[in-house]
Amino acid sequence: MALPVTSTSATYTARALAPRTPGRWQPLLVSALAAATLGASGIAFAQESYPPAVQLLIDRGVSIADSFEAPGGLTGYAGDMQGRPVAFYLTPDGNHIIVGPMLNASGDNLTEPKIQELVQGPLNQKAWAQMEDSAWVLDGSADASVIVYTFTDPNCPYCHRFRQAAEPWIDAGKVQLRHVMVGILREDSLSKAATILGADDPQAALRDNQKSYNNGGIEVNRKLVSANNKRITANNRLMGELGLSATPSTYYKDENGQIQMQQGLPRPEDMPTVMGSAQTQ
């Protein structure tokens, strides 16, 4: 089950795109001419011939993942634009595009499952592999069966609270929380992140920052900063490439093994889902 994006997050605007908010499209009927107002170029998922109205969207930055049959004689398209999933529908005459979610008479969102299947799912799979290859700090037992990735800034108050909420699962040996360390919120965020990442015992350094958070956090080690600056910068870049603009941003696997992503501090009632429904006892 995908959890909703929450406002309890530390955000930045200079280094990343706006957060993904699946399911919150503003319905819009545009002609092929109006489609030309869309933003910068992107990389298409596949090269094939499209109707002119669809091709204009592609030329203006939409990457098409796939098409699908939709009710009412419409043809649906799911794709990505600047790191955010999008869906739109081509009218039978081939000249108009309807952007946004499709609802049935019962109010069910027919678009969201297609977004998850064709766009968000593959994007999350790719993100998981990228995070696995990034510079992260293990928090918990390496033998824990549940893996959760989270982008962590040492100065982020919501990262601090997320770690507090996750502690029962970590201490029980059920979850290993992998912190992809970033430095984006304050001037010393990168230095603190590099100090943690480069420590002889990164997990101990991470917990030191957690324990001393209210007193300013971990003391910066300039030698470690010099040696690990590029690794943190690479993590910052990865966060931007994934279209994330808030910490914590957390990736986890749901009960079906599907990778989900949430930006912000999960609600208390959502923690078992984020922690893989793992029990703390």
Tab-separated table of N, CA and C in Angstrom, residues 44 74 105 150 275:
chain	number	residue	atom	x	y	z
A	44	ALA	N	12.737	9.657	-23.737
A	44	ALA	CA	11.595	8.783	-23.943
A	44	ALA	C	11.943	7.368	-23.535
A	74	LEU	N	-11.179	5.924	-25.291
A	74	LEU	CA	-9.949	6.686	-25.123
A	74	LEU	C	-8.733	5.759	-25.111
A	105	ALA	N	-17.973	5.583	-12.145
A	105	ALA	CA	-19.190	6.065	-11.487
A	105	ALA	C	-19.154	5.863	-9.978
A	150	THR	N	16.465	5.417	3.332
A	150	THR	CA	15.947	6.755	3.617
A	150	THR	C	17.037	7.793	3.392
A	275	MET	N	7.907	-0.113	7.863
A	275	MET	CA	8.868	-1.056	8.424
A	275	MET	C	8.612	-2.487	7.964
